[in-house]
Short mmCIF file of N, CA and C in Angstrom, two decimals:
data_model
loop_
_atom_site.label_atom_id
_atom_site.label_comp_id
_atom_site.label_asym_id
_atom_site.label_seq_id
_atom_site.Cartn_x
_atom_site.Cartn_y
_atom_site.Cartn_z
N MET Q 76 0.75 -1.29 -0.05
CA MET Q 76 0.09 0.09 0.02
C MET Q 76 0.81 1.25 0.00
N HIS Q 77 0.57 2.18 -0.98
CA HIS Q 77 1.21 3.62 -0.98
C HIS Q 77 0.75 4.53 -0.20
N GLU Q 78 1.39 5.27 0.94
CA GLU Q 78 0.62 6.15 1.55
C GLU Q 78 1.04 7.57 0.89
N THR Q 79 0.34 8.44 0.73
CA THR Q 79 0.34 9.87 0.02
C THR Q 79 0.64 10.85 1.14
N SER Q 80 1.68 11.55 1.38
CA SER Q 80 1.94 12.65 2.31
C SER Q 80 1.61 13.69 1.44
N THR Q 81 1.16 14.76 1.78
CA THR Q 81 1.07 16.20 1.29
C THR Q 81 1.25 17.14 2.31
N LEU Q 82 1.81 18.64 1.73
CA LEU Q 82 2.21 19.41 2.70
C LEU Q 82 1.52 20.55 2.47
N SER Q 83 0.09 20.14 1.63
CA SER Q 83 -0.95 21.14 1.54
C SER Q 83 -1.72 21.49 2.79
N ASN Q 84 -1.75 22.86 3.10
CA ASN Q 84 -2.46 23.60 4.39
C ASN Q 84 -1.23 23.30 5.02
N GLN Q 85 0.07 23.66 4.78
CA GLN Q 85 0.82 23.69 5.98
C GLN Q 85 2.02 25.02 5.66
N LEU Q 86 2.61 25.65 6.74
CA LEU Q 86 3.29 26.75 6.34
C LEU Q 86 4.82 26.20 6.41
N LEU Q 87 5.27 26.72 5.30
CA LEU Q 87 6.90 26.35 5.38
C LEU Q 87 7.66 27.62 5.86
N ILE Q 88 8.58 27.55 6.67
CA ILE Q 88 9.38 28.45 7.36
C ILE Q 88 11.17 28.14 6.88
N ALA Q 89 11.38 29.62 6.19
CA ALA Q 89 12.56 29.27 5.93
C ALA Q 89 13.82 29.04 7.09
N MET Q 90 14.58 28.48 6.99
CA MET Q 90 15.59 28.17 7.78
C MET Q 90 16.58 29.06 7.68
N PRO Q 91 16.99 29.38 8.86
CA PRO Q 91 17.79 30.76 9.15
C PRO Q 91 19.04 30.93 8.31
N GLY Q 92 19.60 29.81 7.41
CA GLY Q 92 21.01 29.82 6.76
C GLY Q 92 20.63 30.26 5.60
N LEU Q 93 19.36 29.93 4.95
CA LEU Q 93 18.89 30.19 3.50
C LEU Q 93 19.20 31.53 3.01
N ARG Q 94 19.94 31.37 2.40
CA ARG Q 94 20.38 32.90 1.26
C ARG Q 94 19.71 33.07 -0.07
N ASP Q 95 19.19 32.25 -0.62
CA ASP Q 95 18.35 33.10 -1.76
C ASP Q 95 17.06 33.86 -1.38
N PRO Q 96 17.69 35.51 -1.90
CA PRO Q 96 16.57 36.34 -1.67
C PRO Q 96 15.09 36.38 -1.88
N ASN Q 97 14.73 35.16 -2.52
CA ASN Q 97 13.45 34.84 -2.72
C ASN Q 97 12.58 34.52 -1.50
N PHE Q 98 13.58 33.65 -0.87
CA PHE Q 98 13.05 32.87 0.33
C PHE Q 98 13.34 33.12 1.68
N ALA Q 99 14.41 34.00 1.65
CA ALA Q 99 15.32 33.90 2.91
C ALA Q 99 14.08 34.84 4.05
N ARG Q 100 14.05 34.27 5.04
CA ARG Q 100 12.98 34.90 6.41
C ARG Q 100 11.81 34.55 5.78
N GLY Q 101 11.32 33.77 4.97
CA GLY Q 101 9.90 33.83 4.03
C GLY Q 101 9.33 32.67 5.22
N VAL Q 102 8.10 32.83 4.94
CA VAL Q 102 6.59 32.07 5.42
C VAL Q 102 5.98 32.09 4.31
N ALA Q 103 5.94 30.65 3.98
CA ALA Q 103 4.88 30.30 2.59
C ALA Q 103 3.92 29.38 3.22
N LEU Q 104 2.66 29.60 2.85
CA LEU Q 104 1.62 28.92 2.81
C LEU Q 104 1.26 28.02 1.73
N VAL Q 105 1.19 26.50 1.86
CA VAL Q 105 1.20 25.48 0.91
C VAL Q 105 -0.07 25.71 0.30
N CYS Q 106 -0.38 25.95 -0.83
CA CYS Q 106 -1.78 25.64 -1.15
C CYS Q 106 -2.11 24.71 -1.99
N GLN Q 107 -1.44 24.27 -2.57
CA GLN Q 107 -1.60 22.75 -2.98
C GLN Q 107 -0.17 21.92 -3.09
N HIS Q 108 -0.35 20.67 -3.08
CA HIS Q 108 1.04 19.72 -3.02
C HIS Q 108 0.60 18.45 -3.55
N GLY Q 109 0.94 17.83 -4.55
CA GLY Q 109 0.83 16.80 -5.03
C GLY Q 109 2.12 16.15 -5.93
N GLU Q 110 1.59 14.82 -6.57
CA GLU Q 110 2.33 14.50 -7.51
C GLU Q 110 2.89 15.35 -8.97
N ASP Q 111 2.08 15.97 -9.23
CA ASP Q 111 2.03 17.10 -10.32
C ASP Q 111 3.11 18.43 -9.82
N GLY Q 112 3.35 18.44 -8.46
CA GLY Q 112 4.03 19.69 -8.12
C GLY Q 112 3.41 20.39 -6.86
N ALA Q 113 3.55 21.81 -6.77
CA ALA Q 113 2.98 22.20 -5.63
C ALA Q 113 3.00 24.00 -5.85
N MET Q 114 2.49 24.42 -5.07
CA MET Q 114 1.91 25.92 -5.27
C MET Q 114 1.87 26.52 -4.01
N GLY Q 115 2.52 27.44 -3.70
CA GLY Q 115 2.77 28.05 -2.24
C GLY Q 115 2.68 29.46 -2.36
N ILE Q 116 1.94 30.44 -1.25
CA ILE Q 116 2.16 31.77 -1.29
C ILE Q 116 2.74 32.44 -0.17
N MET Q 117 3.67 33.17 -0.46
CA MET Q 117 4.60 33.71 0.71
C MET Q 117 3.59 34.89 1.55
N ILE Q 118 3.85 34.79 2.82
CA ILE Q 118 2.62 35.10 3.59
C ILE Q 118 3.37 36.55 4.37
N ASN Q 119 4.51 36.66 4.21
CA ASN Q 119 5.22 37.61 5.27
C ASN Q 119 6.04 38.89 4.40
N ARG Q 120 5.52 38.87 3.33
CA ARG Q 120 6.46 40.12 2.56
C ARG Q 120 5.81 41.21 2.09
N LEU Q 121 5.72 42.43 2.53
CA LEU Q 121 5.34 43.49 2.15
C LEU Q 121 5.52 43.98 1.07
N SER Q 122 4.70 44.34 -0.29
CA SER Q 122 4.81 44.75 -1.35
C SER Q 122 4.63 46.36 -1.13
N ASP Q 123 5.34 47.22 -2.18
CA ASP Q 123 5.22 48.89 -2.35
C ASP Q 123 3.68 49.02 -2.45
N TYR Q 124 2.75 48.12 -2.67
CA TYR Q 124 1.53 48.69 -3.23
C TYR Q 124 0.07 48.62 -2.11
N ARG Q 125 -0.73 49.37 -2.00
CA ARG Q 125 -1.97 49.17 -1.42
C ARG Q 125 -2.86 48.40 -1.80
N LEU Q 126 -3.60 48.44 -1.28
CA LEU Q 126 -4.94 47.56 -2.08
C LEU Q 126 -5.78 48.42 -3.19
N GLY Q 127 -5.97 49.82 -2.73
CA GLY Q 127 -6.29 51.07 -3.40
C GLY Q 127 -5.51 50.92 -4.59
N ASP Q 128 -4.08 50.72 -4.70
CA ASP Q 128 -3.57 50.33 -6.31
C ASP Q 128 -3.69 49.67 -6.92
N VAL Q 129 -3.91 48.27 -6.44
CA VAL Q 129 -4.65 47.11 -7.18
C VAL Q 129 -6.14 47.38 -7.95
N LEU Q 130 -6.81 47.91 -7.16
CA LEU Q 130 -8.20 48.06 -7.48
C LEU Q 130 -8.32 49.34 -8.70
N ALA Q 131 -7.14 50.07 -8.18
CA ALA Q 131 -7.74 51.13 -9.24
C ALA Q 131 -6.75 50.40 -10.91
N GLN Q 132 -5.95 49.81 -10.67
CA GLN Q 132 -5.49 48.84 -12.20
C GLN Q 132 -6.78 48.39 -12.69
N MET Q 133 -7.44 47.69 -12.02
CA MET Q 133 -8.53 46.88 -12.45
C MET Q 133 -9.79 47.61 -12.43
N ASN Q 134 -9.78 48.86 -12.60
CA ASN Q 134 -10.93 49.61 -13.09
C ASN Q 134 -11.94 49.40 -11.89
N LEU Q 135 -11.57 49.46 -10.94
CA LEU Q 135 -12.11 49.18 -9.18
C LEU Q 135 -12.12 50.18 -8.43
N ARG Q 136 -13.40 50.92 -7.76
CA ARG Q 136 -13.14 52.00 -7.15
C ARG Q 136 -13.69 51.41 -5.96
N SER Q 137 -12.90 51.89 -4.56
CA SER Q 137 -13.32 52.20 -3.19
C SER Q 137 -13.54 53.35 -2.59
N ASP Q 138 -14.07 53.89 -1.73
CA ASP Q 138 -14.07 55.27 -1.01
C ASP Q 138 -13.87 54.82 0.66
N LEU Q 139 -13.67 53.42 0.88
CA LEU Q 139 -13.55 53.23 2.15
C LEU Q 139 -11.62 53.34 2.33
N PRO Q 140 -11.63 53.81 3.18
CA PRO Q 140 -10.12 54.02 3.93
C PRO Q 140 -9.18 53.01 4.21
N ASP Q 141 -10.28 51.96 4.91
CA ASP Q 141 -9.39 50.74 5.35
C ASP Q 141 -9.22 49.84 4.38
N VAL Q 142 -9.93 50.01 3.16
CA VAL Q 142 -9.96 48.96 1.89
C VAL Q 142 -8.69 49.80 1.20
N ILE Q 143 -8.70 50.77 0.99
CA ILE Q 143 -7.90 51.58 0.10
C ILE Q 143 -6.34 51.48 0.73
N ASP Q 144 -6.18 51.49 1.80
CA ASP Q 144 -4.84 51.58 2.81
C ASP Q 144 -4.53 50.17 3.13
N SER Q 145 -5.37 49.06 2.75
CA SER Q 145 -4.89 47.85 3.15
C SER Q 145 -3.49 47.46 2.44
N PRO Q 146 -2.64 46.80 3.06
CA PRO Q 146 -1.19 46.57 2.47
C PRO Q 146 -1.54 44.88 1.58
N VAL Q 147 -0.62 45.06 0.39
CA VAL Q 147 -0.70 44.05 -0.52
C VAL Q 147 0.93 43.55 -0.16
N LEU Q 148 0.35 41.68 -0.14
CA LEU Q 148 1.89 41.13 0.18
C LEU Q 148 2.43 40.65 -1.45
N VAL Q 149 3.65 40.42 -1.23
CA VAL Q 149 4.19 40.13 -2.27
C VAL Q 149 4.14 38.17 -2.21
N GLY Q 150 3.54 37.69 -3.06
CA GLY Q 150 3.03 36.23 -3.10
C GLY Q 150 4.10 35.37 -3.18
N GLY Q 151 4.95 35.94 -3.91
CA GLY Q 151 6.49 34.90 -4.23
C GLY Q 151 7.04 35.55 -5.73
N PRO Q 152 8.04 34.65 -5.90
CA PRO Q 152 8.74 35.19 -7.21
C PRO Q 152 8.62 34.35 -8.64
N VAL Q 153 7.54 33.72 -8.54
CA VAL Q 153 6.68 33.15 -9.66
C VAL Q 153 5.51 33.88 -9.95
N GLN Q 154 5.24 34.45 -11.40
CA GLN Q 154 4.07 34.82 -11.56
C GLN Q 154 4.05 36.06 -10.70
N PRO Q 155 4.78 36.87 -10.56
CA PRO Q 155 4.62 38.25 -9.41
C PRO Q 155 3.36 39.26 -9.87
N GLU Q 156 3.03 39.09 -11.44
CA GLU Q 156 2.16 39.87 -11.30
C GLU Q 156 0.62 39.44 -11.43
N ARG Q 157 0.83 38.21 -10.86
CA ARG Q 157 -0.81 37.57 -10.84
C ARG Q 157 -0.81 37.72 -9.16
N GLY Q 158 -2.15 37.96 -8.71
CA GLY Q 158 -2.68 38.33 -7.59
C GLY Q 158 -3.55 37.09 -7.02
N PHE Q 159 -3.36 37.05 -5.54
CA PHE Q 159 -4.31 35.59 -5.09
C PHE Q 159 -4.47 36.77 -4.39
N VAL Q 160 -5.89 36.24 -3.66
CA VAL Q 160 -6.53 36.26 -2.25
C VAL Q 160 -6.84 35.18 -1.62
N LEU Q 161 -6.33 35.26 -0.40
CA LEU Q 161 -6.73 34.39 0.62
C LEU Q 161 -8.18 34.48 1.44
N HIS Q 162 -8.91 33.71 1.60
CA HIS Q 162 -10.06 34.20 2.11
C HIS Q 162 -10.87 33.06 2.92
N THR Q 163 -11.82 32.99 3.66
CA THR Q 163 -12.46 31.97 4.21
C THR Q 163 -13.26 31.05 2.66
N PRO Q 164 -13.72 30.04 3.03
CA PRO Q 164 -14.46 29.15 1.75
C PRO Q 164 -15.94 29.75 1.58
N HIS Q 165 -16.05 30.86 2.01
CA HIS Q 165 -17.94 31.09 1.51
C HIS Q 165 -17.71 32.39 0.60
N GLY Q 166 -18.75 32.44 -0.09
CA GLY Q 166 -19.07 33.14 -1.08
C GLY Q 166 -19.01 33.01 -2.49
N GLY Q 167 -18.62 31.37 -2.62
CA GLY Q 167 -18.74 31.06 -3.89
C GLY Q 167 -18.09 32.31 -5.17
N TRP Q 168 -16.94 32.37 -4.90
CA TRP Q 168 -16.18 33.48 -5.72
C TRP Q 168 -15.69 32.42 -6.91
N ASP Q 169 -15.34 33.09 -7.96
CA ASP Q 169 -14.95 32.48 -9.31
C ASP Q 169 -13.43 32.07 -8.87
N SER Q 170 -12.95 30.91 -9.76
CA SER Q 170 -11.73 30.23 -9.47
C SER Q 170 -11.42 30.27 -8.08
N SER Q 171 -11.80 29.70 -7.29
CA SER Q 171 -11.52 29.49 -5.90
C SER Q 171 -10.97 28.23 -5.87
N PHE Q 172 -9.88 28.11 -4.81
CA PHE Q 172 -9.22 26.78 -4.87
C PHE Q 172 -9.59 26.29 -3.05
N ARG Q 173 -10.50 25.57 -2.50
CA ARG Q 173 -10.06 25.44 -0.95
C ARG Q 173 -9.02 24.68 -0.78
N ILE Q 174 -8.43 25.42 0.23
CA ILE Q 174 -6.90 24.90 0.70
C ILE Q 174 -7.29 23.80 1.91
N SER Q 175 -8.09 23.88 2.90
CA SER Q 175 -8.89 23.33 3.84
C SER Q 175 -10.45 24.20 3.93
N ASP Q 176 -10.55 23.75 5.59
CA ASP Q 176 -12.20 23.91 5.86
C ASP Q 176 -11.94 25.36 6.09
N LEU Q 177 -11.22 25.89 6.56
CA LEU Q 177 -10.98 27.58 6.75
C LEU Q 177 -10.19 28.66 5.99
N ILE Q 178 -9.57 28.01 5.14
CA ILE Q 178 -8.80 29.02 3.95
C ILE Q 178 -9.40 28.13 2.47
N SER Q 179 -9.39 29.75 1.65
CA SER Q 179 -9.56 29.44 0.08
C SER Q 179 -8.57 30.22 -0.57
N VAL Q 180 -8.41 30.06 -1.69
CA VAL Q 180 -7.64 31.39 -2.50
C VAL Q 180 -8.09 31.24 -3.55
N THR Q 181 -8.37 32.56 -3.84
CA THR Q 181 -8.88 32.66 -5.70
C THR Q 181 -8.15 33.89 -6.24
N THR Q 182 -8.32 33.77 -7.65
CA THR Q 182 -7.49 34.43 -8.63
C THR Q 182 -8.64 35.44 -9.13
N SER Q 183 -9.91 35.67 -8.84
CA SER Q 183 -10.90 36.05 -9.39
C SER Q 183 -10.91 37.81 -9.31
N ARG Q 184 -11.63 38.10 -9.90
CA ARG Q 184 -11.74 39.69 -9.69
C ARG Q 184 -13.01 40.02 -9.31
N ASP Q 185 -14.06 39.24 -8.89
CA ASP Q 185 -15.06 39.32 -8.23
C ASP Q 185 -15.01 39.52 -6.78
N ILE Q 186 -13.88 38.98 -6.19
CA ILE Q 186 -13.95 38.88 -4.96
C ILE Q 186 -13.39 40.42 -4.65
N LEU Q 187 -12.59 40.77 -5.72
CA LEU Q 187 -12.18 42.36 -4.99
C LEU Q 187 -12.98 43.44 -5.72
N ALA Q 188 -14.08 43.35 -6.69
CA ALA Q 188 -14.87 44.02 -6.60
C ALA Q 188 -16.21 43.87 -5.22
N ALA Q 189 -16.11 42.66 -4.77
CA ALA Q 189 -16.83 43.09 -3.40
C ALA Q 189 -16.36 43.44 -2.60
N ILE Q 190 -15.09 43.41 -2.38
CA ILE Q 190 -14.12 44.02 -1.41
C ILE Q 190 -14.06 45.53 -1.43
N ALA Q 191 -14.29 46.20 -2.84
CA ALA Q 191 -14.46 47.38 -3.21
C ALA Q 191 -15.72 47.91 -2.62
#
């Protein structure tokens, strides 16, 4: 019998000696891990952007200061132009992937429109 182990829904914390600037001192949430590969999101790197900047790039508007000023994190070195939103698994957003009973991730515009 073959036992499958997965790192999905786990945090990977960089070892202190890791020198790769993309991952040094990094914490990543593993969203998906299996025979075909893995995908994770860095969750402890602030970008130079605020959510208001992202919304404006997508032609979405918010007048809520808490939304406009919310920090945006750098998700990692792969596809840095692509945005991911971590959220609870409620709402039925387009393109959502359920990581666990408590966490989902989506790349869809509809969740940003709802936040705005």
